[in-house]
Amino acid sequence: MNKKDILIQANKLHKYYKNGQEGLLHVINDTTISFERKGLVCLLGESGSGKTTLLNTLGGIDNFRSGSIQVDDVLISGKMDRKTENLRNEKYGYIFQNYYLLMDATVYENLYIAMGIFDISEEEKEERINYVLNALDMSRFKKRPVTMLSGGQQQRVAIARAIVKNPSIILAD
C-alpha cells in the first residue's frame, strides 16, 4: 500500500479508563491500524469490546495515553488541543449512537450549526442543507423541531448533520 493511499494511520495506541478502586482498564492496547483514503471499513466486535472508544480516539474526541495518530499530514497528540479540534471540525463527520441532536432546535438549525465553523456563504449553506435533506427524503421536515420526529427520522438528521460538511471521513457508531 502506497503511503499516499493512507488517510488515517494509528501506531501503537494505548488508552486507559479509570476503573473505580480497581485502577486502570486498558481499553486500547498497542493498536496499530491504517485506513485507506477510499473505501468503507466496518469494525465488528461484541458489546463493550472498545469499538466506540477506538472510533472516538481516531476521531480526536477521546484522549489517548501513548502512540500516535496521523490524519493526512496532521499528527494528533494524546491530548486535546487546537490542532486536534481543527482537524476534527474540518475532516470528520460523526454519526453517534445517541444522535446528540439539539432537541429544541429544528432540523434545519441542527444542520446549520454543524456548518458554523466554515467560511462559506449563506447561500452555500442553504444549498448544502437542501441537497442533503432531499437526498435523505427529509426536506419536508426542515422546519420541524427534532422532538417532533420519530427515532428513525432523528437518525437521518444525525446522518445529514455528518455529511452536510462534506467531510473526508465519516465515523458512524
PDB file of C-alpha atoms in Angstrom, residues 20-123:
ATOM      1  CA  GLY A  20     -13.015   2.861  40.128  1.00  0.00           C
ATOM      2  CA  GLN A  21     -10.979   1.466  43.004  1.00  0.00           C
ATOM      3  CA  GLU A  22      -9.512  -1.280  40.832  1.00  0.00           C
ATOM      4  CA  GLY A  23      -7.169   1.022  38.928  1.00  0.00           C
ATOM      5  CA  LEU A  24      -6.927   1.415  35.175  1.00  0.00           C
ATOM      6  CA  LEU A  25      -8.692  -0.517  32.430  1.00  0.00           C
ATOM      7  CA  HIS A  26      -6.501  -0.875  29.308  1.00  0.00           C
ATOM      8  CA  VAL A  27      -9.105  -0.446  26.542  1.00  0.00           C
ATOM      9  CA  ILE A  28      -6.826   0.148  23.546  1.00  0.00           C
ATOM     10  CA  ASN A  29      -3.706  -1.956  23.851  1.00  0.00           C
ATOM     11  CA  ASP A  30      -0.785  -1.370  21.471  1.00  0.00           C
ATOM     12  CA  THR A  31      -3.091  -0.991  18.474  1.00  0.00           C
ATOM     13  CA  THR A  32      -1.689  -0.198  15.033  1.00  0.00           C
ATOM     14  CA  ILE A  33      -4.148   0.242  12.184  1.00  0.00           C
ATOM     15  CA  SER A  34      -4.372   2.176   8.940  1.00  0.00           C
ATOM     16  CA  PHE A  35      -7.309   3.252   6.816  1.00  0.00           C
ATOM     17  CA  GLU A  36      -7.062   3.912   3.114  1.00  0.00           C
ATOM     18  CA  ARG A  37      -8.201   7.159   1.561  1.00  0.00           C
ATOM     19  CA  LYS A  38     -11.134   5.495  -0.193  1.00  0.00           C
ATOM     20  CA  GLY A  39     -13.415   2.755   0.945  1.00  0.00           C
ATOM     21  CA  LEU A  40     -15.574   1.549   3.771  1.00  0.00           C
ATOM     22  CA  VAL A  41     -14.346  -0.092   6.952  1.00  0.00           C
ATOM     23  CA  CYS A  42     -16.555  -1.946   9.396  1.00  0.00           C
ATOM     24  CA  LEU A  43     -15.360  -2.689  12.923  1.00  0.00           C
ATOM     25  CA  LEU A  44     -17.029  -5.740  14.419  1.00  0.00           C
ATOM     26  CA  GLY A  45     -16.955  -6.935  17.985  1.00  0.00           C
ATOM     27  CA  GLU A  46     -19.138  -7.742  20.916  1.00  0.00           C
ATOM     28  CA  SER A  47     -20.685  -5.036  23.047  1.00  0.00           C
ATOM     29  CA  GLY A  48     -18.098  -3.467  25.324  1.00  0.00           C
ATOM     30  CA  SER A  49     -15.131  -4.554  23.208  1.00  0.00           C
ATOM     31  CA  GLY A  50     -13.947  -0.974  22.542  1.00  0.00           C
ATOM     32  CA  LYS A  51     -15.311  -0.150  19.080  1.00  0.00           C
ATOM     33  CA  THR A  52     -16.753   3.212  20.131  1.00  0.00           C
ATOM     34  CA  THR A  53     -13.629   4.035  22.131  1.00  0.00           C
ATOM     35  CA  LEU A  54     -11.446   3.320  19.101  1.00  0.00           C
ATOM     36  CA  LEU A  55     -13.661   5.452  16.822  1.00  0.00           C
ATOM     37  CA  ASN A  56     -13.693   8.326  19.321  1.00  0.00           C
ATOM     38  CA  THR A  57      -9.928   8.106  19.730  1.00  0.00           C
ATOM     39  CA  LEU A  58      -9.250   8.014  15.985  1.00  0.00           C
ATOM     40  CA  GLY A  59     -11.669  10.899  15.551  1.00  0.00           C
ATOM     41  CA  GLY A  60      -9.990  13.148  18.090  1.00  0.00           C
ATOM     42  CA  ILE A  61     -12.845  13.059  20.592  1.00  0.00           C
ATOM     43  CA  ASP A  62     -11.071  10.931  23.227  1.00  0.00           C
ATOM     44  CA  ASN A  63      -7.554  11.375  24.591  1.00  0.00           C
ATOM     45  CA  PHE A  64      -5.080   8.510  24.499  1.00  0.00           C
ATOM     46  CA  ARG A  65      -2.096   7.698  26.702  1.00  0.00           C
ATOM     47  CA  SER A  66       0.596   6.936  24.115  1.00  0.00           C
ATOM     48  CA  GLY A  67       1.174   6.161  20.473  1.00  0.00           C
ATOM     49  CA  SER A  68       0.285   8.369  17.540  1.00  0.00           C
ATOM     50  CA  ILE A  69      -2.474   9.085  15.077  1.00  0.00           C
ATOM     51  CA  GLN A  70      -1.794  10.764  11.771  1.00  0.00           C
ATOM     52  CA  VAL A  71      -4.586  12.048   9.539  1.00  0.00           C
ATOM     53  CA  ASP A  72      -3.214  13.139   6.184  1.00  0.00           C
ATOM     54  CA  ASP A  73      -0.199  15.210   7.240  1.00  0.00           C
ATOM     55  CA  VAL A  74      -1.500  16.127  10.705  1.00  0.00           C
ATOM     56  CA  LEU A  75      -0.142  14.303  13.734  1.00  0.00           C
ATOM     57  CA  ILE A  76      -2.572  14.093  16.662  1.00  0.00           C
ATOM     58  CA  SER A  77      -1.123  14.021  20.145  1.00  0.00           C
ATOM     59  CA  GLY A  78      -2.769  12.201  23.015  1.00  0.00           C
ATOM     60  CA  LYS A  79      -4.192  15.416  24.473  1.00  0.00           C
ATOM     61  CA  MET A  80      -6.922  17.592  23.025  1.00  0.00           C
ATOM     62  CA  ASP A  81      -5.514  20.794  21.562  1.00  0.00           C
ATOM     63  CA  ARG A  82      -6.438  23.376  18.938  1.00  0.00           C
ATOM     64  CA  LYS A  83      -4.800  21.348  16.150  1.00  0.00           C
ATOM     65  CA  THR A  84      -6.895  18.291  17.039  1.00  0.00           C
ATOM     66  CA  GLU A  85     -10.039  20.395  17.295  1.00  0.00           C
ATOM     67  CA  ASN A  86      -9.441  21.979  13.883  1.00  0.00           C
ATOM     68  CA  LEU A  87      -8.770  18.603  12.317  1.00  0.00           C
ATOM     69  CA  ARG A  88     -11.922  17.164  13.874  1.00  0.00           C
ATOM     70  CA  ASN A  89     -14.036  20.055  12.574  1.00  0.00           C
ATOM     71  CA  GLU A  90     -12.559  20.080   9.076  1.00  0.00           C
ATOM     72  CA  LYS A  91     -12.084  16.393   8.254  1.00  0.00           C
ATOM     73  CA  TYR A  92     -14.654  14.415  10.247  1.00  0.00           C
ATOM     74  CA  GLY A  93     -18.388  13.889  10.172  1.00  0.00           C
ATOM     75  CA  TYR A  94     -19.785  11.937  13.129  1.00  0.00           C
ATOM     76  CA  ILE A  95     -22.874   9.806  13.423  1.00  0.00           C
ATOM     77  CA  PHE A  96     -23.202   8.969  17.098  1.00  0.00           C
ATOM     78  CA  GLN A  97     -25.168   6.081  18.618  1.00  0.00           C
ATOM     79  CA  ASN A  98     -27.294   8.533  20.595  1.00  0.00           C
ATOM     80  CA  TYR A  99     -27.517  11.137  17.785  1.00  0.00           C
ATOM     81  CA  TYR A 100     -26.626  14.131  20.041  1.00  0.00           C
ATOM     82  CA  LEU A 101     -29.037  16.439  18.262  1.00  0.00           C
ATOM     83  CA  LEU A 102     -30.209  19.775  19.626  1.00  0.00           C
ATOM     84  CA  MET A 103     -33.669  18.586  20.575  1.00  0.00           C
ATOM     85  CA  ASP A 104     -35.284  22.036  20.904  1.00  0.00           C
ATOM     86  CA  ALA A 105     -33.919  23.142  17.525  1.00  0.00           C
ATOM     87  CA  THR A 106     -35.366  22.439  14.089  1.00  0.00           C
ATOM     88  CA  VAL A 107     -33.884  20.022  11.595  1.00  0.00           C
ATOM     89  CA  TYR A 108     -32.528  22.999   9.631  1.00  0.00           C
ATOM     90  CA  GLU A 109     -30.941  24.562  12.718  1.00  0.00           C
ATOM     91  CA  ASN A 110     -29.177  21.307  13.613  1.00  0.00           C
ATOM     92  CA  LEU A 111     -27.580  21.203  10.167  1.00  0.00           C
ATOM     93  CA  TYR A 112     -26.847  24.929  10.022  1.00  0.00           C
ATOM     94  CA  ILE A 113     -24.972  24.841  13.331  1.00  0.00           C
ATOM     95  CA  ALA A 114     -22.808  21.973  12.035  1.00  0.00           C
ATOM     96  CA  MET A 115     -21.555  24.287   9.299  1.00  0.00           C
ATOM     97  CA  GLY A 116     -20.951  27.227  11.628  1.00  0.00           C
ATOM     98  CA  ILE A 117     -17.168  26.957  11.504  1.00  0.00           C
ATOM     99  CA  PHE A 118     -16.970  27.051   7.721  1.00  0.00           C
ATOM    100  CA  ASP A 119     -16.292  30.264   5.860  1.00  0.00           C
ATOM    101  CA  ILE A 120     -18.945  29.761   3.209  1.00  0.00           C
ATOM    102  CA  SER A 121     -21.807  31.984   2.119  1.00  0.00           C
ATOM    103  CA  GLU A 122     -25.319  31.709   3.499  1.00  0.00           C
ATOM    104  CA  GLU A 123     -26.429  30.609   0.027  1.00  0.00           C
TER     105      GLU A 123
END
